Amino acid sequence: MIEETKITELIVRNAVDDFLNNLDVDVVVAGGGPAGLTTARYLAKAKKKVVLFERKLSIGGGMWGGGMMFPRVVLQKGGKEILEECDVKCKKSGGLWVADSIECVTKMTAKAIDEGVKIFNLVSIEDVIIRNNEDNKNNKNRKNKTKICGVVINWTAVQMANLHVDPLSVKSKFVVDATGHEASISHLVVKKVGNLNTKTGDVLGERSMWAEKGESDIMGNTGEVYPGLFVSGMAANAVYGSERMGAIFGGMLMSGKKVSELILKKI
Ligand code: 48H
C-alpha cells in the first residue's frame, strides 16, 4: 500500500538528514554553472567535503543555452580535456572543439555527484560568515584581519517573494563565488565583503565582448579575493573588470579547475 504520509515522511526526513550532514564542510561553492560544477567536482575527487548551492531549479547556469540558444558550446585546448573527463564528446574543427551544451551540463553534473559533491538547488547564498583571521592576527602588513568561513543561505523562493524570513548558515573552510555574471550584483562578494584584492577593493564589473582577451584574463583573475573567499568563472572576470567572451567555455572550466588546485594547496 502506498500511503501519502509515508511519502511525505521519506522526503522530509531524507532531505533534512542531508542538510544536517552538511552544516560544516570543507568548501561551499556558490553557483552550479560550468565553473562551479568543475571546482566542486575536482575538490570532491580529492576527497574534500563539498556543498554546492544553486539558486535556480536547474544546475548548469549559462551553459544550457549554448550560443544564442543554438545548443552548442566551443572549447579550446585545456577546456575540452576537462569535458572529456566527464565523457562529453568534443568534435574538432580547426584549432577549436565543439560540444553539445545539453550533454555538457548533464554529464558534468552526473560526474560531480558521482565524485561526492552534494548539490542543493533552489537555495540562494545571500551573505557570508566572517571571523577574525588567526593567520593574520600578528601580521600588521596584511590588509584583511578577518576571514570568510561560511555562507548565509535562504530559499530562493523567499528572496523572490521578498518575504522577511531570517536565513540559516553553513560553515566551511573556504567559499567559492562561482555565481557568473551575477557576481557583480549578488550580495555575496560586493555588498557584504568589500576590501577585495582589486584596484579599488570593490567589484570592477565585467566589460564588453573580446573573446580572446576575456579567455586569457580569466586565469589571472581566478583566485582568492578575500581571505577564505575565491572567485572562479565569469565571476572572476566580473570582479576584476575583464571582458566577456560569448559562448566559448574553456576558460570557465579551466578557471574552475584552477580554484580547486589553489584550495587544495591551502586546505
Ligand atoms: C546560489 C547563485 C547565486 C547565489 C547566482 O552564470 P554561470 O553559468 O557562471 P559560470 O561562471 O560558471 O559560467 C559562465 C557562462 O555560463 C557564461 O555565462 C559565459 C561564458 N558568458 C560569456 C558572455 O559573454 O556572456 O552559472 C552561475 C550559477 C547560475 O546557475 C546562477 O543561478 C547561480 O550561479 N547563482 N547560486 N546563490 N547567490 N547567484
PDB file of C-alpha atoms and ligand atoms in Angstrom:
ATOM      1  CA  MET A   1       0.000   0.000   0.000  1.00  0.00           C
ATOM      2  CA  ILE A   2       1.254   3.462  -0.884  1.00  0.00           C
ATOM      3  CA  GLU A   3       0.480   5.786   1.988  1.00  0.00           C
ATOM      4  CA  GLU A   4       0.683   9.530   1.242  1.00  0.00           C
ATOM      5  CA  THR A   5       2.077  10.417   4.645  1.00  0.00           C
ATOM      6  CA  LYS A   6       4.824   7.793   4.243  1.00  0.00           C
ATOM      7  CA  ILE A   7       5.907   9.535   1.028  1.00  0.00           C
ATOM      8  CA  THR A   8       5.934  12.805   2.923  1.00  0.00           C
ATOM      9  CA  GLU A   9       7.935  11.352   5.801  1.00  0.00           C
ATOM     10  CA  LEU A  10      10.544   9.794   3.486  1.00  0.00           C
ATOM     11  CA  ILE A  11      11.051  13.038   1.599  1.00  0.00           C
ATOM     12  CA  VAL A  12      11.279  15.319   4.612  1.00  0.00           C
ATOM     13  CA  ARG A  13      13.471  13.013   6.735  1.00  0.00           C
ATOM     14  CA  ASN A  14      15.911  12.328   3.877  1.00  0.00           C
ATOM     15  CA  ALA A  15      16.200  15.948   2.833  1.00  0.00           C
ATOM     16  CA  VAL A  16      16.634  17.194   6.404  1.00  0.00           C
ATOM     17  CA  ASP A  17      19.231  14.495   7.181  1.00  0.00           C
ATOM     18  CA  ASP A  18      21.215  15.562   4.122  1.00  0.00           C
ATOM     19  CA  PHE A  19      21.031  19.183   5.161  1.00  0.00           C
ATOM     20  CA  LEU A  20      22.122  18.429   8.741  1.00  0.00           C
ATOM     21  CA  ASN A  21      25.039  16.331   7.466  1.00  0.00           C
ATOM     22  CA  ASN A  22      26.349  19.309   5.533  1.00  0.00           C
ATOM     23  CA  LEU A  23      26.366  22.126   8.075  1.00  0.00           C
ATOM     24  CA  ASP A  24      30.153  22.132   8.444  1.00  0.00           C
ATOM     25  CA  VAL A  25      32.100  21.323   5.280  1.00  0.00           C
ATOM     26  CA  ASP A  26      35.485  21.896   3.643  1.00  0.00           C
ATOM     27  CA  VAL A  27      34.228  24.045   0.764  1.00  0.00           C
ATOM     28  CA  VAL A  28      30.974  25.765  -0.147  1.00  0.00           C
ATOM     29  CA  VAL A  29      30.556  26.551  -3.851  1.00  0.00           C
ATOM     30  CA  ALA A  30      28.069  29.287  -4.760  1.00  0.00           C
ATOM     31  CA  GLY A  31      26.526  28.585  -8.157  1.00  0.00           C
ATOM     32  CA  GLY A  32      26.201  25.485 -10.317  1.00  0.00           C
ATOM     33  CA  GLY A  33      27.311  26.792 -13.706  1.00  0.00           C
ATOM     34  CA  PRO A  34      30.272  25.231 -15.551  1.00  0.00           C
ATOM     35  CA  ALA A  35      32.845  26.915 -13.299  1.00  0.00           C
ATOM     36  CA  GLY A  36      31.181  25.937 -10.012  1.00  0.00           C
ATOM     37  CA  LEU A  37      30.490  22.372 -11.147  1.00  0.00           C
ATOM     38  CA  THR A  38      34.126  21.952 -12.195  1.00  0.00           C
ATOM     39  CA  THR A  39      35.542  23.402  -8.965  1.00  0.00           C
ATOM     40  CA  ALA A  40      33.242  21.222  -6.879  1.00  0.00           C
ATOM     41  CA  ARG A  41      33.979  18.064  -8.875  1.00  0.00           C
ATOM     42  CA  TYR A  42      37.775  18.331  -8.522  1.00  0.00           C
ATOM     43  CA  LEU A  43      37.568  19.088  -4.803  1.00  0.00           C
ATOM     44  CA  ALA A  44      35.251  16.146  -4.196  1.00  0.00           C
ATOM     45  CA  LYS A  45      37.547  13.934  -6.270  1.00  0.00           C
ATOM     46  CA  ALA A  46      40.327  14.920  -3.839  1.00  0.00           C
ATOM     47  CA  LYS A  47      38.033  13.633  -1.040  1.00  0.00           C
ATOM     48  CA  LYS A  48      37.055  17.054   0.297  1.00  0.00           C
ATOM     49  CA  LYS A  49      33.576  17.617   1.652  1.00  0.00           C
ATOM     50  CA  VAL A  50      31.944  19.959  -0.858  1.00  0.00           C
ATOM     51  CA  VAL A  51      28.496  21.508  -0.926  1.00  0.00           C
ATOM     52  CA  LEU A  52      27.195  23.429  -3.923  1.00  0.00           C
ATOM     53  CA  PHE A  53      24.229  25.763  -3.570  1.00  0.00           C
ATOM     54  CA  GLU A  54      22.364  26.681  -6.744  1.00  0.00           C
ATOM     55  CA  ARG A  55      19.738  29.339  -6.601  1.00  0.00           C
ATOM     56  CA  LYS A  56      17.716  28.067  -9.561  1.00  0.00           C
ATOM     57  CA  LEU A  57      15.724  24.870 -10.060  1.00  0.00           C
ATOM     58  CA  SER A  58      18.265  23.526 -12.540  1.00  0.00           C
ATOM     59  CA  ILE A  59      22.022  23.195 -12.407  1.00  0.00           C
ATOM     60  CA  GLY A  60      24.130  24.367 -15.368  1.00  0.00           C
ATOM     61  CA  GLY A  61      23.902  28.170 -15.321  1.00  0.00           C
ATOM     62  CA  GLY A  62      24.521  29.711 -18.745  1.00  0.00           C
ATOM     63  CA  MET A  63      25.771  26.513 -20.350  1.00  0.00           C
ATOM     64  CA  TRP A  64      22.357  25.023 -21.242  1.00  0.00           C
ATOM     65  CA  GLY A  65      21.619  27.815 -23.703  1.00  0.00           C
ATOM     66  CA  GLY A  66      24.809  27.347 -25.773  1.00  0.00           C
ATOM     67  CA  GLY A  67      25.241  30.342 -28.103  1.00  0.00           C
ATOM     68  CA  MET A  68      22.025  32.277 -28.567  1.00  0.00           C
ATOM     69  CA  MET A  69      20.025  29.066 -27.909  1.00  0.00           C
ATOM     70  CA  PHE A  70      21.895  27.034 -30.524  1.00  0.00           C
ATOM     71  CA  PRO A  71      22.734  24.201 -28.098  1.00  0.00           C
ATOM     72  CA  ARG A  72      26.461  24.066 -28.766  1.00  0.00           C
ATOM     73  CA  VAL A  73      29.486  25.409 -26.920  1.00  0.00           C
ATOM     74  CA  VAL A  74      33.003  25.983 -28.202  1.00  0.00           C
ATOM     75  CA  LEU A  75      36.116  24.863 -26.347  1.00  0.00           C
ATOM     76  CA  GLN A  76      39.804  25.440 -26.759  1.00  0.00           C
ATOM     77  CA  LYS A  77      42.655  23.180 -25.638  1.00  0.00           C
ATOM     78  CA  GLY A  78      42.628  22.807 -21.871  1.00  0.00           C
ATOM     79  CA  GLY A  79      38.859  23.080 -21.652  1.00  0.00           C
ATOM     80  CA  LYS A  80      37.998  20.149 -23.900  1.00  0.00           C
ATOM     81  CA  GLU A  81      40.145  17.770 -21.816  1.00  0.00           C
ATOM     82  CA  ILE A  82      38.138  18.746 -18.720  1.00  0.00           C
ATOM     83  CA  LEU A  83      34.890  17.968 -20.559  1.00  0.00           C
ATOM     84  CA  GLU A  84      36.258  14.660 -21.833  1.00  0.00           C
ATOM     85  CA  GLU A  85      36.901  13.606 -18.224  1.00  0.00           C
ATOM     86  CA  CYS A  86      33.112  13.790 -17.906  1.00  0.00           C
ATOM     87  CA  ASP A  87      32.713  11.654 -21.063  1.00  0.00           C
ATOM     88  CA  VAL A  88      31.419  14.579 -23.157  1.00  0.00           C
ATOM     89  CA  LYS A  89      32.078  14.131 -26.891  1.00  0.00           C
ATOM     90  CA  CYS A  90      34.050  17.031 -28.392  1.00  0.00           C
ATOM     91  CA  LYS A  91      34.260  17.486 -32.165  1.00  0.00           C
ATOM     92  CA  LYS A  92      37.396  19.107 -33.547  1.00  0.00           C
ATOM     93  CA  SER A  93      37.154  21.943 -36.053  1.00  0.00           C
ATOM     94  CA  GLY A  94      40.297  23.885 -36.875  1.00  0.00           C
ATOM     95  CA  GLY A  95      42.088  24.646 -33.615  1.00  0.00           C
ATOM     96  CA  LEU A  96      38.849  24.504 -31.593  1.00  0.00           C
ATOM     97  CA  TRP A  97      36.294  21.923 -30.454  1.00  0.00           C
ATOM     98  CA  VAL A  98      32.508  21.997 -30.313  1.00  0.00           C
ATOM     99  CA  ALA A  99      30.240  20.112 -27.883  1.00  0.00           C
ATOM    100  CA  ASP A 100      26.512  19.706 -27.262  1.00  0.00           C
ATOM    101  CA  SER A 101      25.559  22.014 -24.381  1.00  0.00           C
ATOM    102  CA  ILE A 102      22.901  19.636 -23.019  1.00  0.00           C
ATOM    103  CA  GLU A 103      25.360  16.752 -22.990  1.00  0.00           C
ATOM    104  CA  CYS A 104      27.859  19.029 -21.210  1.00  0.00           C
ATOM    105  CA  VAL A 105      25.564  20.044 -18.356  1.00  0.00           C
ATOM    106  CA  THR A 106      24.015  16.641 -17.740  1.00  0.00           C
ATOM    107  CA  LYS A 107      27.322  14.740 -17.803  1.00  0.00           C
ATOM    108  CA  MET A 108      29.244  17.348 -15.794  1.00  0.00           C
ATOM    109  CA  THR A 109      26.523  17.297 -13.140  1.00  0.00           C
ATOM    110  CA  ALA A 110      26.375  13.489 -13.040  1.00  0.00           C
ATOM    111  CA  LYS A 111      30.159  13.252 -12.722  1.00  0.00           C
ATOM    112  CA  ALA A 112      30.248  15.853  -9.929  1.00  0.00           C
ATOM    113  CA  ILE A 113      27.573  13.955  -7.980  1.00  0.00           C
ATOM    114  CA  ASP A 114      29.389  10.645  -8.538  1.00  0.00           C
ATOM    115  CA  GLU A 115      32.603  12.171  -7.146  1.00  0.00           C
ATOM    116  CA  GLY A 116      30.668  13.150  -4.000  1.00  0.00           C
ATOM    117  CA  VAL A 117      29.538  16.760  -4.484  1.00  0.00           C
ATOM    118  CA  LYS A 118      26.367  17.488  -2.518  1.00  0.00           C
ATOM    119  CA  ILE A 119      24.093  19.778  -4.508  1.00  0.00           C
ATOM    120  CA  PHE A 120      21.247  21.784  -3.013  1.00  0.00           C
ATOM    121  CA  ASN A 121      19.131  23.584  -5.584  1.00  0.00           C
ATOM    122  CA  LEU A 122      16.611  26.397  -5.031  1.00  0.00           C
ATOM    123  CA  VAL A 123      18.882  27.840  -2.328  1.00  0.00           C
ATOM    124  CA  SER A 124      20.464  31.291  -2.637  1.00  0.00           C
ATOM    125  CA  ILE A 125      23.579  32.400  -0.848  1.00  0.00           C
ATOM    126  CA  GLU A 126      22.782  35.846   0.431  1.00  0.00           C
ATOM    127  CA  ASP A 127      25.704  36.602   2.733  1.00  0.00           C
ATOM    128  CA  VAL A 128      28.889  35.178   4.242  1.00  0.00           C
ATOM    129  CA  ILE A 129      30.044  34.331   7.764  1.00  0.00           C
ATOM    130  CA  ILE A 130      33.066  36.312   8.897  1.00  0.00           C
ATOM    131  CA  ARG A 131      35.567  35.789  11.757  1.00  0.00           C
ATOM    132  CA  ASN A 132      38.970  37.078  12.852  1.00  0.00           C
ATOM    133  CA  ASN A 133      41.702  35.671  10.649  1.00  0.00           C
ATOM    134  CA  GLU A 134      44.009  33.929  13.123  1.00  0.00           C
ATOM    135  CA  ASP A 135      46.781  33.686  10.445  1.00  0.00           C
ATOM    136  CA  ASN A 136      46.834  37.468  10.132  1.00  0.00           C
ATOM    137  CA  LYS A 137      46.484  38.417  13.791  1.00  0.00           C
ATOM    138  CA  ASN A 138      50.139  39.244  14.328  1.00  0.00           C
ATOM    139  CA  ASN A 139      50.880  40.467  10.815  1.00  0.00           C
ATOM    140  CA  LYS A 140      50.287  44.224  10.723  1.00  0.00           C
ATOM    141  CA  ASN A 141      51.031  44.431   6.990  1.00  0.00           C
ATOM    142  CA  ARG A 142      48.176  42.178   5.965  1.00  0.00           C
ATOM    143  CA  LYS A 143      45.196  44.105   4.585  1.00  0.00           C
ATOM    144  CA  ASN A 144      42.401  41.960   5.944  1.00  0.00           C
ATOM    145  CA  LYS A 145      42.197  40.949   9.574  1.00  0.00           C
ATOM    146  CA  THR A 146      39.108  38.859   9.009  1.00  0.00           C
ATOM    147  CA  LYS A 147      38.366  35.708   7.045  1.00  0.00           C
ATOM    148  CA  ILE A 148      35.293  34.274   5.337  1.00  0.00           C
ATOM    149  CA  CYS A 149      34.344  30.974   6.937  1.00  0.00           C
ATOM    150  CA  GLY A 150      30.899  30.081   5.676  1.00  0.00           C
ATOM    151  CA  VAL A 151      27.744  31.259   3.995  1.00  0.00           C
ATOM    152  CA  VAL A 152      24.302  32.536   4.869  1.00  0.00           C
ATOM    153  CA  ILE A 153      21.514  30.885   2.888  1.00  0.00           C
ATOM    154  CA  ASN A 154      17.836  31.157   2.253  1.00  0.00           C
ATOM    155  CA  TRP A 155      15.285  29.629  -0.104  1.00  0.00           C
ATOM    156  CA  THR A 156      15.316  31.418  -3.453  1.00  0.00           C
ATOM    157  CA  ALA A 157      11.520  31.465  -3.241  1.00  0.00           C
ATOM    158  CA  VAL A 158      11.760  33.538  -0.052  1.00  0.00           C
ATOM    159  CA  GLN A 159      14.000  36.048  -1.823  1.00  0.00           C
ATOM    160  CA  MET A 160      11.786  36.169  -4.893  1.00  0.00           C
ATOM    161  CA  ALA A 161       8.649  36.731  -2.833  1.00  0.00           C
ATOM    162  CA  ASN A 162      10.515  39.380  -0.874  1.00  0.00           C
ATOM    163  CA  LEU A 163       9.442  37.789   2.393  1.00  0.00           C
ATOM    164  CA  HIS A 164      11.033  38.816   5.652  1.00  0.00           C
ATOM    165  CA  VAL A 165      12.297  35.376   6.717  1.00  0.00           C
ATOM    166  CA  ASP A 166      15.627  35.099   8.517  1.00  0.00           C
ATOM    167  CA  PRO A 167      18.275  32.896   6.891  1.00  0.00           C
ATOM    168  CA  LEU A 168      20.319  29.883   8.102  1.00  0.00           C
ATOM    169  CA  SER A 169      24.081  29.266   7.858  1.00  0.00           C
ATOM    170  CA  VAL A 170      26.640  26.703   6.748  1.00  0.00           C
ATOM    171  CA  LYS A 171      30.259  26.771   7.930  1.00  0.00           C
ATOM    172  CA  SER A 172      33.188  25.984   5.634  1.00  0.00           C
ATOM    173  CA  LYS A 173      36.965  26.359   5.458  1.00  0.00           C
ATOM    174  CA  PHE A 174      36.623  28.091   2.078  1.00  0.00           C
ATOM    175  CA  VAL A 175      33.896  29.654  -0.049  1.00  0.00           C
ATOM    176  CA  VAL A 176      33.984  29.845  -3.860  1.00  0.00           C
ATOM    177  CA  ASP A 177      31.948  32.503  -5.645  1.00  0.00           C
ATOM    178  CA  ALA A 178      31.012  30.923  -8.995  1.00  0.00           C
ATOM    179  CA  THR A 179      27.876  32.996  -9.428  1.00  0.00           C
ATOM    180  CA  GLY A 180      28.748  34.006 -13.001  1.00  0.00           C
ATOM    181  CA  HIS A 181      27.656  37.325 -14.434  1.00  0.00           C
ATOM    182  CA  GLU A 182      25.588  37.772 -11.309  1.00  0.00           C
ATOM    183  CA  ALA A 183      28.674  38.270  -9.180  1.00  0.00           C
ATOM    184  CA  SER A 184      28.621  41.979  -9.930  1.00  0.00           C
ATOM    185  CA  ILE A 185      25.158  42.345  -8.443  1.00  0.00           C
ATOM    186  CA  SER A 186      24.923  39.481  -5.949  1.00  0.00           C
ATOM    187  CA  HIS A 187      25.224  40.181  -2.256  1.00  0.00           C
ATOM    188  CA  LEU A 188      27.927  37.597  -1.931  1.00  0.00           C
ATOM    189  CA  VAL A 189      31.092  39.439  -2.822  1.00  0.00           C
ATOM    190  CA  VAL A 190      30.222  43.052  -3.364  1.00  0.00           C
ATOM    191  CA  LYS A 191      27.842  44.314  -0.782  1.00  0.00           C
ATOM    192  CA  LYS A 192      28.823  42.109   2.121  1.00  0.00           C
ATOM    193  CA  VAL A 193      32.565  41.656   1.875  1.00  0.00           C
ATOM    194  CA  GLY A 194      34.264  44.693   0.306  1.00  0.00           C
ATOM    195  CA  ASN A 195      38.007  45.364   0.646  1.00  0.00           C
ATOM    196  CA  LEU A 196      38.714  42.816  -2.106  1.00  0.00           C
ATOM    197  CA  ASN A 197      42.059  42.219  -3.822  1.00  0.00           C
ATOM    198  CA  THR A 198      41.124  44.544  -6.693  1.00  0.00           C
ATOM    199  CA  LYS A 199      42.422  48.045  -7.535  1.00  0.00           C
ATOM    200  CA  THR A 200      39.547  49.753  -5.736  1.00  0.00           C
ATOM    201  CA  GLY A 201      38.754  47.000  -3.266  1.00  0.00           C
ATOM    202  CA  ASP A 202      35.368  46.639  -4.941  1.00  0.00           C
ATOM    203  CA  VAL A 203      33.943  44.618  -7.817  1.00  0.00           C
ATOM    204  CA  LEU A 204      35.018  46.362 -11.029  1.00  0.00           C
ATOM    205  CA  GLY A 205      32.281  44.910 -13.283  1.00  0.00           C
ATOM    206  CA  GLU A 206      32.579  42.943 -16.497  1.00  0.00           C
ATOM    207  CA  ARG A 207      33.489  44.607 -19.831  1.00  0.00           C
ATOM    208  CA  SER A 208      32.175  44.194 -23.392  1.00  0.00           C
ATOM    209  CA  MET A 209      32.919  41.248 -25.682  1.00  0.00           C
ATOM    210  CA  TRP A 210      36.524  40.390 -26.545  1.00  0.00           C
ATOM    211  CA  ALA A 211      36.716  36.604 -26.592  1.00  0.00           C
ATOM    212  CA  GLU A 212      40.496  36.218 -26.863  1.00  0.00           C
ATOM    213  CA  LYS A 213      41.213  38.680 -24.035  1.00  0.00           C
ATOM    214  CA  GLY A 214      38.350  37.557 -21.794  1.00  0.00           C
ATOM    215  CA  GLU A 215      39.539  33.967 -22.053  1.00  0.00           C
ATOM    216  CA  SER A 216      43.165  34.792 -21.396  1.00  0.00           C
ATOM    217  CA  ASP A 217      42.467  37.186 -18.483  1.00  0.00           C
ATOM    218  CA  ILE A 218      40.243  34.748 -16.664  1.00  0.00           C
ATOM    219  CA  MET A 219      43.074  32.562 -15.413  1.00  0.00           C
ATOM    220  CA  GLY A 220      44.873  35.536 -13.850  1.00  0.00           C
ATOM    221  CA  ASN A 221      41.618  36.751 -12.306  1.00  0.00           C
ATOM    222  CA  THR A 222      40.853  33.364 -10.774  1.00  0.00           C
ATOM    223  CA  GLY A 223      41.911  33.154  -7.149  1.00  0.00           C
ATOM    224  CA  GLU A 224      41.420  34.347  -3.576  1.00  0.00           C
ATOM    225  CA  VAL A 225      39.795  37.797  -3.489  1.00  0.00           C
ATOM    226  CA  TYR A 226      39.495  37.958   0.267  1.00  0.00           C
ATOM    227  CA  PRO A 227      40.859  35.551   2.899  1.00  0.00           C
ATOM    228  CA  GLY A 228      38.776  32.404   2.573  1.00  0.00           C
ATOM    229  CA  LEU A 229      36.827  33.613  -0.470  1.00  0.00           C
ATOM    230  CA  PHE A 230      37.749  32.571  -4.026  1.00  0.00           C
ATOM    231  CA  VAL A 231      36.262  33.538  -7.398  1.00  0.00           C
ATOM    232  CA  SER A 232      36.014  31.313 -10.434  1.00  0.00           C
ATOM    233  CA  GLY A 233      34.471  31.552 -13.914  1.00  0.00           C
ATOM    234  CA  MET A 234      32.646  34.636 -15.110  1.00  0.00           C
ATOM    235  CA  ALA A 235      32.557  35.942 -11.536  1.00  0.00           C
ATOM    236  CA  ALA A 236      36.353  36.289 -11.695  1.00  0.00           C
ATOM    237  CA  ASN A 237      36.163  38.489 -14.804  1.00  0.00           C
ATOM    238  CA  ALA A 238      33.323  40.494 -13.265  1.00  0.00           C
ATOM    239  CA  VAL A 239      35.298  41.117 -10.087  1.00  0.00           C
ATOM    240  CA  TYR A 240      38.458  42.242 -11.915  1.00  0.00           C
ATOM    241  CA  GLY A 241      36.794  44.215 -14.729  1.00  0.00           C
ATOM    242  CA  SER A 242      37.715  41.904 -17.622  1.00  0.00           C
ATOM    243  CA  GLU A 243      35.921  41.255 -20.915  1.00  0.00           C
ATOM    244  CA  ARG A 244      33.143  38.770 -21.670  1.00  0.00           C
ATOM    245  CA  MET A 245      33.795  36.105 -24.299  1.00  0.00           C
ATOM    246  CA  GLY A 246      30.474  34.726 -25.552  1.00  0.00           C
ATOM    247  CA  ALA A 247      29.836  31.016 -25.925  1.00  0.00           C
ATOM    248  CA  ILE A 248      33.397  29.720 -25.578  1.00  0.00           C
ATOM    249  CA  PHE A 249      33.586  27.768 -22.327  1.00  0.00           C
ATOM    250  CA  GLY A 250      37.170  26.561 -21.920  1.00  0.00           C
ATOM    251  CA  GLY A 251      38.022  29.484 -19.631  1.00  0.00           C
ATOM    252  CA  MET A 252      35.116  28.677 -17.291  1.00  0.00           C
ATOM    253  CA  LEU A 253      36.264  25.071 -16.938  1.00  0.00           C
ATOM    254  CA  MET A 254      39.969  25.865 -16.549  1.00  0.00           C
ATOM    255  CA  SER A 255      39.170  28.596 -14.024  1.00  0.00           C
ATOM    256  CA  GLY A 256      37.021  26.140 -12.055  1.00  0.00           C
ATOM    257  CA  LYS A 257      39.869  23.655 -12.043  1.00  0.00           C
ATOM    258  CA  LYS A 258      42.419  26.285 -11.005  1.00  0.00           C
ATOM    259  CA  VAL A 259      40.399  27.306  -7.943  1.00  0.00           C
ATOM    260  CA  SER A 260      40.205  23.689  -6.830  1.00  0.00           C
ATOM    261  CA  GLU A 261      44.007  23.417  -7.102  1.00  0.00           C
ATOM    262  CA  LEU A 262      44.537  26.658  -5.145  1.00  0.00           C
ATOM    263  CA  ILE A 263      42.212  25.487  -2.376  1.00  0.00           C
ATOM    264  CA  LEU A 264      43.821  22.037  -2.224  1.00  0.00           C
ATOM    265  CA  LYS A 265      47.182  23.724  -1.583  1.00  0.00           C
ATOM    266  CA  LYS A 266      45.711  25.589   1.414  1.00  0.00           C
ATOM    267  CA  ILE A 267      43.318  23.120   2.962  1.00  0.00           C
TER     268      ILE A 267
HETATM  269  C1  48H B   1      23.425  30.455  -5.386  1.00  0.00           C
HETATM  270  C2  48H B   1      23.688  31.500  -7.428  1.00  0.00           C
HETATM  271  C3  48H B   1      23.718  32.767  -6.800  1.00  0.00           C
HETATM  272  C4  48H B   1      23.616  32.814  -5.378  1.00  0.00           C
HETATM  273  C5  48H B   1      23.932  33.098  -8.925  1.00  0.00           C
HETATM  274  O1  48H B   1      26.307  32.024 -14.991  1.00  0.00           O
HETATM  275  P1  48H B   1      27.005  30.736 -14.811  1.00  0.00           P
HETATM  276  O2  48H B   1      26.947  29.749 -15.915  1.00  0.00           O
HETATM  277  O3  48H B   1      28.527  31.080 -14.427  1.00  0.00           O
HETATM  278  P2  48H B   1      29.925  30.424 -14.865  1.00  0.00           P
HETATM  279  O4  48H B   1      30.969  31.380 -14.470  1.00  0.00           O
HETATM  280  O5  48H B   1      30.030  29.043 -14.373  1.00  0.00           O
HETATM  281  O6  48H B   1      29.843  30.359 -16.452  1.00  0.00           O
HETATM  282  C6  48H B   1      29.588  31.494 -17.197  1.00  0.00           C
HETATM  283  C7  48H B   1      28.946  31.109 -18.542  1.00  0.00           C
HETATM  284  O7  48H B   1      27.779  30.365 -18.327  1.00  0.00           O
HETATM  285  C8  48H B   1      28.629  32.362 -19.286  1.00  0.00           C
HETATM  286  O8  48H B   1      27.607  32.954 -18.952  1.00  0.00           O
HETATM  287  C9  48H B   1      29.524  32.886 -20.268  1.00  0.00           C
HETATM  288  C10 48H B   1      30.743  32.151 -20.694  1.00  0.00           C
HETATM  289  N1  48H B   1      29.241  34.058 -20.771  1.00  0.00           N
HETATM  290  C11 48H B   1      30.013  34.839 -21.683  1.00  0.00           C
HETATM  291  C12 48H B   1      29.215  36.011 -22.201  1.00  0.00           C
HETATM  292  O9  48H B   1      29.817  36.789 -22.973  1.00  0.00           O
HETATM  293  O10 48H B   1      28.034  36.177 -21.876  1.00  0.00           O
HETATM  294  O11 48H B   1      26.470  30.000 -13.505  1.00  0.00           O
HETATM  295  C13 48H B   1      26.298  30.714 -12.298  1.00  0.00           C
HETATM  296  C14 48H B   1      25.272  29.984 -11.460  1.00  0.00           C
HETATM  297  C15 48H B   1      23.865  30.127 -12.054  1.00  0.00           C
HETATM  298  O12 48H B   1      23.292  28.851 -12.180  1.00  0.00           O
HETATM  299  C16 48H B   1      23.113  31.003 -11.047  1.00  0.00           C
HETATM  300  O13 48H B   1      21.757  30.651 -10.916  1.00  0.00           O
HETATM  301  C17 48H B   1      23.876  30.698  -9.775  1.00  0.00           C
HETATM  302  O14 48H B   1      25.217  30.606 -10.189  1.00  0.00           O
HETATM  303  N2  48H B   1      23.808  31.751  -8.752  1.00  0.00           N
HETATM  304  N3  48H B   1      23.531  30.361  -6.744  1.00  0.00           N
HETATM  305  N4  48H B   1      23.464  31.639  -4.709  1.00  0.00           N
HETATM  306  N5  48H B   1      23.669  33.984  -4.726  1.00  0.00           N
HETATM  307  N6  48H B   1      23.867  33.745  -7.754  1.00  0.00           N
END
